[in-house]
XYZ file of C-alpha atoms in Angstrom:
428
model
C 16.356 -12.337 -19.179
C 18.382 -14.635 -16.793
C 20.563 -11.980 -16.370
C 17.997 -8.568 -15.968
C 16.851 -10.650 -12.739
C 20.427 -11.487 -11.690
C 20.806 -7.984 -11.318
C 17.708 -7.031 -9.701
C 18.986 -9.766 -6.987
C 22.501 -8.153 -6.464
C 21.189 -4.681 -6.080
C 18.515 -6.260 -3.688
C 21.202 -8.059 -1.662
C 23.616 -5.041 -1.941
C 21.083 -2.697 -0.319
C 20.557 -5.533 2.703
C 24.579 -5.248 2.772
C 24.306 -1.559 3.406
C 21.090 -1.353 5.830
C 19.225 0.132 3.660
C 15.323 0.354 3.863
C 12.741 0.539 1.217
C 10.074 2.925 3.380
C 9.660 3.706 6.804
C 7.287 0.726 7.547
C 9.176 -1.836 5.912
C 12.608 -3.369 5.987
C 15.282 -5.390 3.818
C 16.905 -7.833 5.657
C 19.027 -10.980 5.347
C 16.282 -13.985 5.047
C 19.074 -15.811 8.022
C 17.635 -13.503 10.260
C 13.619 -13.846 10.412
C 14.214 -17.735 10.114
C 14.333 -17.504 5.779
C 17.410 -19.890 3.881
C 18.626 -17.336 1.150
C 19.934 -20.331 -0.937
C 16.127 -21.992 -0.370
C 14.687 -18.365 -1.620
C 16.562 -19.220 -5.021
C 13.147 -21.408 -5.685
C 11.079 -18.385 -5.687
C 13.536 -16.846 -8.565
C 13.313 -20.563 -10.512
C 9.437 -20.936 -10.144
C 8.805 -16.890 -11.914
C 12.062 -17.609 -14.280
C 10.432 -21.077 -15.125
C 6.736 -19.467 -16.089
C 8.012 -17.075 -17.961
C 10.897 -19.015 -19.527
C 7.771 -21.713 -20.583
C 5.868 -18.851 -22.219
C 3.168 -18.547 -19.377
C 3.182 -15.562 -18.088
C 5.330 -12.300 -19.995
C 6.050 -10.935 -16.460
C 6.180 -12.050 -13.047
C 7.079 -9.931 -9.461
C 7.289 -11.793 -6.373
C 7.734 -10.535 -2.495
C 7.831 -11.939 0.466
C 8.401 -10.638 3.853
C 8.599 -11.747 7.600
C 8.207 -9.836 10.967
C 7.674 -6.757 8.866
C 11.596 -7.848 7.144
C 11.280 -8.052 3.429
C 13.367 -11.071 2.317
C 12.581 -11.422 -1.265
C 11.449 -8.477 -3.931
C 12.453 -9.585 -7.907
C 11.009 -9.031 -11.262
C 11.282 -11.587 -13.905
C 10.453 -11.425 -17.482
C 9.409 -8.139 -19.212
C 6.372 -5.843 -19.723
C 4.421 -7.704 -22.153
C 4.529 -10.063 -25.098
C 4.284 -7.133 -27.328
C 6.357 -4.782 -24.678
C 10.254 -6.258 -24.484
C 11.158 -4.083 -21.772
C 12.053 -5.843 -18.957
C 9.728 -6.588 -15.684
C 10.586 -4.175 -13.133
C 9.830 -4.507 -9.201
C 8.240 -1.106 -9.365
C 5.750 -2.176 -12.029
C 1.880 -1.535 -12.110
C -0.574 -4.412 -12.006
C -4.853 -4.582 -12.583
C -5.011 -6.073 -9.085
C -8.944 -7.101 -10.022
C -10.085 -8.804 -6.883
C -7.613 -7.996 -4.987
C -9.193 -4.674 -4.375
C -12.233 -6.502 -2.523
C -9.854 -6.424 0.662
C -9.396 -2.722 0.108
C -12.996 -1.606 -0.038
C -13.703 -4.293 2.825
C -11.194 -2.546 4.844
C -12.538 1.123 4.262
C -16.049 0.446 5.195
C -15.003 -1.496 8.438
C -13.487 2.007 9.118
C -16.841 3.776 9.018
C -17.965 0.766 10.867
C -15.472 1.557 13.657
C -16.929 5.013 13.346
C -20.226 3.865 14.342
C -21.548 4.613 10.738
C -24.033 1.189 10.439
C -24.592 -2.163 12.474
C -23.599 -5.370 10.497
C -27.061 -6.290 10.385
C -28.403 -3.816 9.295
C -30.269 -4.189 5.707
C -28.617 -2.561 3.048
C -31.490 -0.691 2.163
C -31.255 1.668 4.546
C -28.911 3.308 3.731
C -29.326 2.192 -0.338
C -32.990 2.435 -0.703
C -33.402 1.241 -4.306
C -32.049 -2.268 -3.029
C -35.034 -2.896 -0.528
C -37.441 -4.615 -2.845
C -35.090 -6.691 -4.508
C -37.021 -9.573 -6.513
C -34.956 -13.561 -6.910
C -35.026 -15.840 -10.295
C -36.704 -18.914 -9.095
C -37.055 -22.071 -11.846
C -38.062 -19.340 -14.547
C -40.222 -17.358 -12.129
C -38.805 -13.780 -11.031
C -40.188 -14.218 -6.944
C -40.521 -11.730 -4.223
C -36.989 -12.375 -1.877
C -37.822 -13.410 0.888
C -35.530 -11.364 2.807
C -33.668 -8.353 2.570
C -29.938 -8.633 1.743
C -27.800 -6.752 5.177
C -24.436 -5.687 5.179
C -23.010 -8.784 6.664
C -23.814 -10.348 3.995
C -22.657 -8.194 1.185
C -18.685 -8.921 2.907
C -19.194 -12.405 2.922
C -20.703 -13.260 -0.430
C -24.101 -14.756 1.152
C -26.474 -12.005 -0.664
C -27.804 -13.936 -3.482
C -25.725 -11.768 -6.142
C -23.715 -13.027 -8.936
C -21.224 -12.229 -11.604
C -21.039 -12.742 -15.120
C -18.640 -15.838 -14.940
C -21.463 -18.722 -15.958
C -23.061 -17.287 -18.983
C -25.228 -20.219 -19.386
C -27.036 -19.280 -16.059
C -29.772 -16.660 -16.372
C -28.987 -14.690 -13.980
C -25.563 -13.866 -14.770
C -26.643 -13.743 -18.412
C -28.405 -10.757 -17.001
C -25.755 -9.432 -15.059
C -23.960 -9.493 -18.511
C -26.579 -7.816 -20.301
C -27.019 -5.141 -18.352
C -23.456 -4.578 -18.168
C -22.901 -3.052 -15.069
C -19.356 -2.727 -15.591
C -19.870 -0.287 -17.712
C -22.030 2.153 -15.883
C -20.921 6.126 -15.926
C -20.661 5.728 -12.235
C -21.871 3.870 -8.477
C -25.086 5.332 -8.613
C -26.140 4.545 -12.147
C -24.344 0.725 -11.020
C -26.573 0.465 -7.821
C -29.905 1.775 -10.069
C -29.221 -1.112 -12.994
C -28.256 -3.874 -9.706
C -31.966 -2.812 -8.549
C -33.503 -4.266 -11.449
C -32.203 -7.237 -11.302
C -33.060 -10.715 -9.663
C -30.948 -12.525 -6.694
C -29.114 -16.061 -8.001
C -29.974 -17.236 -4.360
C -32.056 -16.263 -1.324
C -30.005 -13.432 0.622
C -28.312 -16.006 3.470
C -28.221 -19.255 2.397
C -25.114 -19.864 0.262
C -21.884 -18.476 -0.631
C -21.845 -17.718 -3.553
C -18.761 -15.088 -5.085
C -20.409 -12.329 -6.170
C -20.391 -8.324 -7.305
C -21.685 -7.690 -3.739
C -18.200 -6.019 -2.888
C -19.365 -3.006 -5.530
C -22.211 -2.261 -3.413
C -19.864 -2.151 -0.076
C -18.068 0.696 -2.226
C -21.280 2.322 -3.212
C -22.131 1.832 1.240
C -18.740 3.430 1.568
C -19.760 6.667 -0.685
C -23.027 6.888 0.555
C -22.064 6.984 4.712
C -18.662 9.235 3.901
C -20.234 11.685 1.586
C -17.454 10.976 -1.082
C -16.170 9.300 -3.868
C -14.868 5.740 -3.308
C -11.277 6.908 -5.391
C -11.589 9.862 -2.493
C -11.963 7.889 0.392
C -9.460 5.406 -0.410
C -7.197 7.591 -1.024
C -7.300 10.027 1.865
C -8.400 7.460 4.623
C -5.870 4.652 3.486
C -3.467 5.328 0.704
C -2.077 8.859 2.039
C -1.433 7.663 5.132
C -0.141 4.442 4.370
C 2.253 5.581 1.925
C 0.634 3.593 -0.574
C 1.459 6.151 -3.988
C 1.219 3.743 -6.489
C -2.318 2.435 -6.047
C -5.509 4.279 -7.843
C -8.284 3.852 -10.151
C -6.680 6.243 -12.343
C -3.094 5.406 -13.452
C -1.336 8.700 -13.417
C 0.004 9.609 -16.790
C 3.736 10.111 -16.039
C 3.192 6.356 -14.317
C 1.717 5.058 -17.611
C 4.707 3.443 -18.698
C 4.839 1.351 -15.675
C 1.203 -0.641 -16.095
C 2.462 -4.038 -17.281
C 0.418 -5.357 -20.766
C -2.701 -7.785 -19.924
C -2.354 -10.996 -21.072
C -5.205 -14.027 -22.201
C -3.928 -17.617 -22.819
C -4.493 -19.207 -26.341
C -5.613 -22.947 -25.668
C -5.739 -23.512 -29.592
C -1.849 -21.901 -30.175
C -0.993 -22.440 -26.533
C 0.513 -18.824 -26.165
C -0.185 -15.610 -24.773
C -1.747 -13.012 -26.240
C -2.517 -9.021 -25.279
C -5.431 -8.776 -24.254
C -8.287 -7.209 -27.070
C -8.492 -3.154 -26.839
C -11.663 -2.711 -24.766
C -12.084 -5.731 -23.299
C -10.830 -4.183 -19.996
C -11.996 -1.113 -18.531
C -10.468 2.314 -19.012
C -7.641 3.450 -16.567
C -7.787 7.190 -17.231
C -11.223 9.718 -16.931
C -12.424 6.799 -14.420
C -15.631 7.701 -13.354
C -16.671 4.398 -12.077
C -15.039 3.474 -8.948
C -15.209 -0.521 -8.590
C -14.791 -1.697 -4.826
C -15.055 -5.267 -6.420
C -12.316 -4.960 -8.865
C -11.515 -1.601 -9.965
C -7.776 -0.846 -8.162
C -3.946 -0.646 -10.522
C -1.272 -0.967 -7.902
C 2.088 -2.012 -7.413
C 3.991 -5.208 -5.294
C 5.122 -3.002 -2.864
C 2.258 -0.676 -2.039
C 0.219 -4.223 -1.599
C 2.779 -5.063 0.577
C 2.046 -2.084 2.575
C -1.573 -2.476 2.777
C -0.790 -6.401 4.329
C 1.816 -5.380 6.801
C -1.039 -3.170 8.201
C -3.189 -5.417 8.527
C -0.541 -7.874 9.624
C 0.594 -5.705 12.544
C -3.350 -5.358 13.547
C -4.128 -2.120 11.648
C -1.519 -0.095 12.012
C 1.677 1.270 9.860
C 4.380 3.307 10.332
C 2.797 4.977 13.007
C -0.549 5.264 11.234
C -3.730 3.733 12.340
C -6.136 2.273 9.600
C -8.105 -0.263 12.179
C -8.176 -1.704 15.424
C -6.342 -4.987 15.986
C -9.838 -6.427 17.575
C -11.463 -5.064 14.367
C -8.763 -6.860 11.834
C -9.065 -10.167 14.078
C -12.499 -9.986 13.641
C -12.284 -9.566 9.505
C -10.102 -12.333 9.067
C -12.182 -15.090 11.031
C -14.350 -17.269 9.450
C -18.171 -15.904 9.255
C -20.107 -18.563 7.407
C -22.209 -21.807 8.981
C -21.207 -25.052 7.537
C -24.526 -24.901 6.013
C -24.172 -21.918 3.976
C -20.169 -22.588 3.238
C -20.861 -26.096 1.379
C -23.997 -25.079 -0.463
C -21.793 -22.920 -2.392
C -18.482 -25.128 -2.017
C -19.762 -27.313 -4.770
C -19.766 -24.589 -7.665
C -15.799 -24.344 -7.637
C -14.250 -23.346 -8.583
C -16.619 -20.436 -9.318
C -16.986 -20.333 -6.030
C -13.503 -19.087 -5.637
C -12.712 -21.193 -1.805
C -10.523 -23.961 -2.045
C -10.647 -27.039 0.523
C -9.954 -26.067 3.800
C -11.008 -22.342 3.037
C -13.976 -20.323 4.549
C -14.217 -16.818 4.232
C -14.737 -13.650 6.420
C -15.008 -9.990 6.067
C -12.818 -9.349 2.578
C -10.635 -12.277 2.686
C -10.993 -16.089 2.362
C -9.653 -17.822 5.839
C -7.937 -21.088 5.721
C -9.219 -23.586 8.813
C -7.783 -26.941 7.832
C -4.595 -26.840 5.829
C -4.830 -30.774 5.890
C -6.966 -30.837 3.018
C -6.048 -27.586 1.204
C -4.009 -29.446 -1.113
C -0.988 -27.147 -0.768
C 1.400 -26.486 2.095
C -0.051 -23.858 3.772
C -1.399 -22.433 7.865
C -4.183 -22.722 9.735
C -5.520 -19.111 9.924
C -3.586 -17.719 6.867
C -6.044 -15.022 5.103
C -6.229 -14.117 1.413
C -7.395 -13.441 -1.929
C -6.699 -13.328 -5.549
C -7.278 -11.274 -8.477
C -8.490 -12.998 -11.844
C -5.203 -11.770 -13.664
C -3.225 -13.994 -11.730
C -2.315 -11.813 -8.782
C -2.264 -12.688 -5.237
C -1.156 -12.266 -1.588
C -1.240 -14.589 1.362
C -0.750 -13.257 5.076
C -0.095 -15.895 7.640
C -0.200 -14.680 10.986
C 1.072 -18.642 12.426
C 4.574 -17.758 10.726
C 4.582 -13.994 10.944
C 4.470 -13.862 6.826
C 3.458 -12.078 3.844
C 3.717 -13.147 0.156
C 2.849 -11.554 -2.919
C 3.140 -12.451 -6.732
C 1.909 -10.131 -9.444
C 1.298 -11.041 -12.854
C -1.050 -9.982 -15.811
C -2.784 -13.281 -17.135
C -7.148 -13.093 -17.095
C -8.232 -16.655 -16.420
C -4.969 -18.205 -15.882
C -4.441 -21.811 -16.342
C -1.682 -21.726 -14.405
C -1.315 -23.238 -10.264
C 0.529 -19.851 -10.129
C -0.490 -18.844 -6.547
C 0.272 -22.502 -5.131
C 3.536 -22.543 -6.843
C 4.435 -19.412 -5.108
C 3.455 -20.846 -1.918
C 5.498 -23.747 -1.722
C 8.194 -22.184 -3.062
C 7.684 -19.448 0.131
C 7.009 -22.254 2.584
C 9.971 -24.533 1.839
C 12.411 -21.649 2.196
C 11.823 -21.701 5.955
C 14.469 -23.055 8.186
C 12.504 -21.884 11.490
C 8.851 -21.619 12.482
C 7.043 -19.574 14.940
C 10.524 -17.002 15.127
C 10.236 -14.273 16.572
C 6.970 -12.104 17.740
C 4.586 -10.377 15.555
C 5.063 -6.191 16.458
């Protein structure tokens, strides 16, 4: 295995040699130049060796890129514990959460268009959402207020998930399996019926919320979420290898999902049908629905990165992105919901905005890390990080559901320490 990612790192360093370039957008270049030690980088290769040399994850990619220069791109491991075939960079993940940022993204587009106010309540526009009843002590209550669109981005609209079976209202989130609706409408119809966890702008709470912004998104454009997404941001972006659908001459590429056995302490496939379907995909999750690939994620950051734009192609403004990736709760409302973590999915030091969770005080993250840096995780073990203080992007990609694993902290120190200059260079 040592040696498959040996390779990969040659050919990676070979390509730099010759100035080559992996798309139009982005660039290899020697980590020397953008302020990276290439012998420091070596880390990054140990930490995804080390997990999957300790049996914790089958498969591991890792990227990282500076000033729009990508310094790092490997694979490690292979396909699956039942699939020997080794990782490979172009490999397909279930990006879960990590499509939140996505659908946040594409409605802030029809928000640019003039499409709806941030206030605005979502039943305007999603009538069957205006009268929406909250669980109080036992009691199912009148809300007393309606839930707006602000709040659906930012997690402060008294929905739920399923994650804490023992609480009633995300037993009934479970039981009405939502998931598995034929499509958004039938989704938004069965989220009518049920009760709010909290009144709509008083906590934080992670939540489902993000599926109604795609079911906004369908409603305002007249199309499909998979449509939009794809025509509005993929298409233009370049982005080929991200969908709700997994193509079936890309089939082969969509890396095995992966649970961890506490009592046997190994991995194991995940159970047929525990996970949704990824072909004749009718229902188009802006919460968690999206397969993509290290690289086309890596696209989708250094637009936002660069303030909305790639390769010539504008997705946003750069007031709009700056905007998105500010913190938008009250103390109040952030550290009501601060004490469920982690359910709560913000570590110390991080608020949230519009799709992404903002760090403010890396003093007490509990990981090296920047003031400002934006992002988000998906609940296989995927995540990216984009710090605009250092100009950087970093991505890992991996297929475990519930991970034990610090996996997303130990790719961030191993990113951090790496740099041999800070603040080098300007952002384009």
């Amino acid at each position: 295995m040592k040696f498959v990612v040996t390779l990969v790192t040659a050919l990676f360093y070979s390509m730099l040699a010759a100035g080559s370039t992996l798309n139009d957008g982005l660039e290899m270049a020697v980590p020397e130049s953008v302020g990276f030690s290439s012998e420091r980088l070596q880390k990054i290769t140990d930490f995804a060796q080390g997990q999957v040399a300790r049996g914790e994850h089958a498969g591991v990619v890792t990227m990282v890129a500076r000033h729009g220069k990508i310094v790092h791109f490997e694979a490690a491991g292979r396909y699956g514990v039942d699939d020997e075939r080794p990782m490979t960079t172009d490999a397909l993940f279930r990006i879960f959460s990590m499509t939140k940022p996505i659908t946040s993204v594409a409605l802030m587009m029809l928000y640019e268009e003039g499409a709806f106010q941030m206030t605005d309540k979502v039943s305007k526009y999603l009538p069957q959402l205006g009268d929406l009843r909250i669980y109080n002590d036992g009691e199912i209550e009148e809300a007393g207020y309606e839930v707006t669109i602000e709040q659906l981005f930012t997690h402060t609209a008294g929905m739920t998930t399923t994650f804490r079976p023992d609480n009633p209202v995300d037993a009934m989130y479970e039981q009405a399996k939502l998931n598995w609706s034929p499509d958004l409408d039938a989704y938004i119809d069965a989220l009518a019926q049920l009760p709010l966890r909290y009144e709509p702008g008083t906590r934080y709470h992670y939540s489902a919320a993000t599926n109604v912004l795609g079911a906004l998104i369908e409603k305002l454009s007249g199309k499909a979420l998979d449509v939009f997404f794809k025509e509005r941001i993929f298409t233009p972006l370049g982005m080929n290898d991200t969908f709700f659908e997994v193509p079936e001459d890309k089939l082969l590429r969509l890396a095995g999902n992966h649970l961890w056995d506490p009592q046997d302490n190994r991995l194991i496939p995940a159970p047929v049908g525990m996970l949704p379907a990824y072909s004749n995909v009718t229902l188009f999750l802006g919460a968690g629905g999206l397969v993509s690939s290290a690289m086309d994620y890596m696209i989708f950051c250094d637009m936002l990165r660069r303030g909305g734009s790639y390769n010539g192609v504008r997705i946003l403004g750069p007031k709009t992105v700056q905007y998105m990736t500010r913190n938008h709760l009250t103390p109040e409302v952030r550290n009501n919901g601060f004490n469920e973590f982690p359910e709560s999915h913000l570590y110390p030091g991080q608020w949230f905005g519009l799709g992404f969770g903002v760090m403010l005080e890396p003093a007490i993250s509990g990981v090296v890390t920047s003031q400002g840096e934006y992002s988000w995780g998906g609940i296989a073990d995927t995540k990216f990080i984009i710090d605009p203080e250092e100009d950087l992007i970093a991505i890992v990609m991996t297929q475990l559901v519930a991970s034990p694993w610090p996996t997303q902290f130990r790719m961030k120190v191993a990113t951090y320490q790496a740099l041999t200059a800070l603040n080098a260079g300007q952002t384009p």
